[in-house]
Amino acid sequence: DTAVSQTPKYLVTQMGNDKSIKCEQNLGHDTMYWYKQDSKKFLKIMFSYNNKELIINETVPNRFSPKSPDKAHLNLHINSLELGDSAVYFCASSQFPLSGRRDTQYFGPGTRLTVL
Amino acid sequence: GQNIDQPTEMTATEGAIVQINCTYQTSGFNGLFWYQQHAGEAPTFLSYNVLDGLEEKGRFSSFLSRSKGYSYLLLKELQMKDSASYLCAVREGGGADGLTFGKGTHLIIQP
């Protein structure tokens, strides 16, 4: 009964490769997110997406792109991987937030990406 | 810019009480969250405050003062399993944007 799932859990790859991380949620949520957690454990938003808008953190390189085939999935594609991309990537989901409304984000288990 | 500050590390004793503080300066405010993260695991939701005051939930309580840009997480009757990182996060907007996290407080519980 996993609410938010990600695959793969671990990903080891060479510099310059292109890779994808998949995320699925079965909570019926409207909004999904990708976060990056670096080696210092700092969790930072990369993208948030629902059927109306994609919000991109301006610090994210355009080598990263989210792709959503449907409301329950938000995959992360990374082109031309670099050493600095090594991190743990977390997917999350929430109900579409309305002003003043509780909006808890539920996180997936994370994907540890290592670029060699 | 956005700034969320928490202590990097705290140590407490099993059975005791600990308070983890968080101060924030963000461009907007639409709620403050506390998450717990054990090593190698995903963050899990602990509490949410959007109005001033105290929210209590079992051994955990969270307080918010919007005028001071300040929150704390209070953990009572500490257990060894409470050893984890505690992340303070602010939701700035009302649209489909994500959370802005602090760098987390690593809490060590000693017997």
GROMACS .gro file of C-alpha atoms in nm:
model
  227
    1ASP     CA    1   0.000   0.000   0.000
    2THR     CA    2   0.280   0.239  -0.086
    3ALA     CA    3   0.142   0.590  -0.116
    4VAL     CA    4   0.430   0.745  -0.311
    5SER     CA    5   0.674   0.512  -0.483
    6GLN     CA    6   0.992   0.575  -0.679
    7THR     CA    7   1.210   0.360  -0.900
    8PRO     CA    8   1.491   0.286  -0.894
    9LYS     CA    9   1.598   0.315  -0.530
   10TYR     CA   10   1.964   0.331  -0.631
   11LEU     CA   11   2.108   0.453  -0.960
   12VAL     CA   12   2.479   0.447  -1.043
   13THR     CA   13   2.583   0.584  -1.380
   14GLN     CA   14   2.863   0.748  -1.573
   15MET     CA   15   2.903   1.117  -1.642
   16GLY     CA   16   2.738   1.225  -1.964
   17ASN     CA   17   2.465   0.961  -1.957
   18ASP     CA   18   2.091   1.032  -1.967
   19LYS     CA   19   1.873   0.873  -1.701
   20SER     CA   20   1.517   0.879  -1.570
   21ILE     CA   21   1.362   0.833  -1.228
   22LYS     CA   22   0.998   0.731  -1.206
   23CYS     CA   23   0.746   0.839  -0.946
   24GLU     CA   24   0.392   0.723  -0.886
   25GLN     CA   25   0.137   0.817  -0.622
   26ASN     CA   26  -0.186   0.635  -0.543
   27LEU     CA   27  -0.330   0.900  -0.312
   28GLY     CA   28  -0.540   1.072  -0.576
   29HIS     CA   29  -0.341   1.391  -0.526
   30ASP     CA   30  -0.337   1.673  -0.778
   31THR     CA   31   0.013   1.804  -0.732
   32MET     CA   32   0.351   1.633  -0.746
   33TYR     CA   33   0.700   1.754  -0.670
   34TRP     CA   34   1.065   1.670  -0.709
   35TYR     CA   35   1.317   1.759  -0.441
   36LYS     CA   36   1.694   1.718  -0.433
   37GLN     CA   37   1.876   1.640  -0.107
   38ASP     CA   38   2.249   1.700  -0.126
   39SER     CA   39   2.532   1.548   0.074
   40LYS     CA   40   2.472   1.802   0.352
   41LYS     CA   41   2.112   1.678   0.377
   42PHE     CA   42   1.970   2.007   0.252
   43LEU     CA   43   1.634   1.940   0.086
   44LYS     CA   44   1.555   2.173  -0.200
   45ILE     CA   45   1.253   2.197  -0.429
   46MET     CA   46   1.323   2.140  -0.797
   47PHE     CA   47   0.979   2.126  -0.959
   48SER     CA   48   0.616   2.127  -0.868
   49TYR     CA   49   0.352   2.024  -1.116
   50ASN     CA   50  -0.021   1.984  -1.147
   51ASN     CA   51  -0.249   1.978  -1.448
   52LYS     CA   52  -0.249   2.355  -1.461
   53GLU     CA   53   0.103   2.466  -1.406
   54LEU     CA   54   0.465   2.365  -1.387
   55ILE     CA   55   0.674   2.565  -1.145
   56ILE     CA   56   1.046   2.535  -1.190
   57ASN     CA   57   1.301   2.641  -0.935
   58GLU     CA   58   1.521   2.885  -1.124
   59THR     CA   59   1.838   2.722  -0.993
   60VAL     CA   60   1.760   2.389  -1.164
   61PRO     CA   61   1.964   2.333  -1.483
   62ASN     CA   62   1.761   2.272  -1.797
   63ARG     CA   63   1.923   1.927  -1.821
   64PHE     CA   64   1.652   1.828  -1.573
   65SER     CA   65   1.298   1.793  -1.701
   66PRO     CA   66   0.981   1.658  -1.542
   67LYS     CA   67   0.741   1.455  -1.751
   68SER     CA   68   0.388   1.367  -1.641
   69PRO     CA   69   0.203   1.105  -1.847
   70ASP     CA   70  -0.096   1.133  -1.613
   71LYS     CA   71  -0.199   1.277  -1.279
   72ALA     CA   72  -0.053   0.988  -1.080
   73HIS     CA   73   0.295   1.000  -1.231
   74LEU     CA   74   0.574   1.253  -1.247
   75ASN     CA   75   0.900   1.124  -1.388
   76LEU     CA   76   1.232   1.306  -1.376
   77HIS     CA   77   1.458   1.300  -1.681
   78ILE     CA   78   1.818   1.405  -1.651
   79ASN     CA   79   2.038   1.461  -1.955
   80SER     CA   80   2.417   1.475  -1.970
   81LEU     CA   81   2.467   1.379  -1.606
   82GLU     CA   82   2.738   1.559  -1.411
   83LEU     CA   83   2.926   1.469  -1.094
   84GLY     CA   84   2.737   1.739  -0.902
   85ASP     CA   85   2.408   1.571  -0.978
   86SER     CA   86   2.492   1.300  -0.725
   87ALA     CA   87   2.229   1.331  -0.452
   88VAL     CA   88   1.911   1.174  -0.322
   89TYR     CA   89   1.605   1.273  -0.523
   90PHE     CA   90   1.268   1.265  -0.351
   91CYS     CA   91   0.931   1.272  -0.517
   92ALA     CA   92   0.634   1.404  -0.319
   93SER     CA   93   0.264   1.467  -0.370
   94SER     CA   94  -0.015   1.670  -0.213
   95GLN     CA   95  -0.370   1.779  -0.275
   96PHE     CA   96  -0.390   2.093  -0.484
   97PRO     CA   97  -0.336   2.364  -0.230
   98LEU     CA   98  -0.602   2.621  -0.161
   99SER     CA   99  -0.546   2.928   0.047
  100GLY     CA  100  -0.568   2.851   0.417
  101ARG     CA  101  -0.605   2.481   0.356
  102ARG     CA  102  -0.386   2.213   0.504
  103ASP     CA  103  -0.147   2.087   0.238
  104THR     CA  104   0.066   1.803   0.363
  105GLN     CA  105   0.323   1.667   0.124
  106TYR     CA  106   0.388   1.293   0.128
  107PHE     CA  107   0.734   1.186   0.023
  108GLY     CA  108   0.851   0.884  -0.170
  109PRO     CA  109   1.141   0.671  -0.040
  110GLY     CA  110   1.400   0.854  -0.246
  111THR     CA  111   1.640   0.759  -0.526
  112ARG     CA  112   2.009   0.775  -0.449
  113LEU     CA  113   2.186   0.884  -0.768
  114THR     CA  114   2.561   0.841  -0.792
  115VAL     CA  115   2.740   0.983  -1.095
  116LEU     CA  116   3.090   0.846  -1.155
  117GLY     CA  117   1.537   3.607  -0.032
  118GLN     CA  118   1.433   3.308   0.172
  119ASN     CA  119   1.597   3.215   0.497
  120ILE     CA  120   1.498   2.938   0.736
  121ASP     CA  121   1.726   2.881   1.033
  122GLN     CA  122   1.743   2.592   1.274
  123PRO     CA  123   2.020   2.462   1.499
  124THR     CA  124   2.239   2.209   1.321
  125GLU     CA  125   2.252   1.958   1.601
  126MET     CA  126   2.103   1.902   1.946
  127THR     CA  127   2.151   1.636   2.210
  128ALA     CA  128   1.893   1.530   2.468
  129THR     CA  129   1.837   1.251   2.717
  130GLU     CA  130   1.586   0.970   2.691
  131GLY     CA  131   1.268   1.056   2.880
  132ALA     CA  132   1.337   1.430   2.874
  133ILE     CA  133   1.185   1.716   2.673
  134VAL     CA  134   1.354   1.901   2.388
  135GLN     CA  135   1.254   2.212   2.195
  136ILE     CA  136   1.381   2.268   1.841
  137ASN     CA  137   1.352   2.626   1.722
  138CYS     CA  138   1.303   2.755   1.370
  139THR     CA  139   1.307   3.113   1.248
  140TYR     CA  140   1.208   3.212   0.899
  141GLN     CA  141   1.220   3.509   0.667
  142THR     CA  142   1.035   3.427   0.347
  143SER     CA  143   0.872   3.628   0.072
  144GLY     CA  144   0.532   3.482   0.158
  145PHE     CA  145   0.376   3.263   0.422
  146ASN     CA  146   0.104   3.005   0.383
  147GLY     CA  147   0.186   2.755   0.654
  148LEU     CA  148   0.477   2.598   0.839
  149PHE     CA  149   0.550   2.225   0.851
  150TRP     CA  150   0.771   2.004   1.061
  151TYR     CA  151   0.902   1.680   0.916
  152GLN     CA  152   1.104   1.400   1.071
  153GLN     CA  153   1.370   1.224   0.867
  154HIS     CA  154   1.558   0.916   0.983
  155ALA     CA  155   1.890   0.846   0.814
  156GLY     CA  156   1.842   0.698   0.469
  157GLU     CA  157   1.466   0.742   0.476
  158ALA     CA  158   1.207   0.983   0.341
  159PRO     CA  159   1.084   1.283   0.541
  160THR     CA  160   0.759   1.208   0.722
  161PHE     CA  161   0.503   1.468   0.823
  162LEU     CA  162   0.483   1.563   1.190
  163SER     CA  163   0.287   1.886   1.220
  164TYR     CA  164   0.140   2.188   1.046
  165ASN     CA  165   0.073   2.542   1.172
  166VAL     CA  166  -0.082   2.826   0.976
  167LEU     CA  167  -0.232   3.028   1.263
  168ASP     CA  168  -0.052   3.151   1.573
  169GLY     CA  169  -0.051   2.918   1.868
  170LEU     CA  170   0.021   2.567   1.975
  171GLU     CA  171  -0.081   2.247   1.796
  172GLU     CA  172  -0.052   1.934   2.008
  173LYS     CA  173  -0.032   1.583   1.875
  174GLY     CA  174   0.063   1.316   2.125
  175ARG     CA  175   0.426   1.358   2.235
  176PHE     CA  176   0.482   1.625   1.970
  177SER     CA  177   0.368   1.987   1.976
  178SER     CA  178   0.441   2.271   1.740
  179PHE     CA  179   0.410   2.642   1.801
  180LEU     CA  180   0.392   2.932   1.559
  181SER     CA  181   0.426   3.308   1.592
  182ARG     CA  182   0.380   3.470   1.251
  183SER     CA  183   0.466   3.819   1.373
  184LYS     CA  184   0.803   3.693   1.499
  185GLY     CA  185   0.867   3.453   1.211
  186TYR     CA  186   0.923   3.182   1.468
  187SER     CA  187   0.821   2.825   1.532
  188TYR     CA  188   0.930   2.548   1.761
  189LEU     CA  189   0.879   2.175   1.776
  190LEU     CA  190   0.849   2.030   2.125
  191LEU     CA  191   0.916   1.663   2.181
  192LYS     CA  192   0.821   1.512   2.517
  193GLU     CA  193   0.908   1.181   2.682
  194LEU     CA  194   1.193   1.133   2.441
  195GLN     CA  195   1.260   0.786   2.310
  196MET     CA  196   1.571   0.650   2.142
  197LYS     CA  197   1.375   0.619   1.816
  198ASP     CA  198   1.332   0.998   1.815
  199SER     CA  199   1.695   1.027   1.709
  200ALA     CA  200   1.654   1.176   1.362
  201SER     CA  201   1.672   1.500   1.169
  202TYR     CA  202   1.385   1.745   1.213
  203LEU     CA  203   1.312   1.969   0.918
  204CYS     CA  204   1.129   2.298   0.939
  205ALA     CA  205   0.962   2.397   0.611
  206VAL     CA  206   0.758   2.696   0.498
  207ARG     CA  207   0.496   2.703   0.228
  208GLU     CA  208   0.526   3.047   0.077
  209GLY     CA  209   0.260   3.066  -0.187
  210GLY     CA  210  -0.098   2.957  -0.245
  211GLY     CA  211  -0.037   2.793  -0.578
  212ALA     CA  212   0.125   2.465  -0.675
  213ASP     CA  213   0.464   2.550  -0.535
  214GLY     CA  214   0.677   2.337  -0.310
  215LEU     CA  215   0.807   2.379   0.041
  216THR     CA  216   1.115   2.576   0.137
  217PHE     CA  217   1.310   2.370   0.387
  218GLY     CA  218   1.558   2.465   0.655
  219LYS     CA  219   1.877   2.261   0.673
  220GLY     CA  220   1.739   2.042   0.947
  221THR     CA  221   1.829   1.976   1.309
  222HIS     CA  222   2.002   1.649   1.384
  223LEU     CA  223   1.869   1.533   1.721
  224ILE     CA  224   2.074   1.280   1.916
  225ILE     CA  225   1.905   1.100   2.205
  226GLN     CA  226   2.133   0.961   2.473
  227PRO     CA  227   2.035   0.694   2.727
   0.00000   0.00000   0.00000
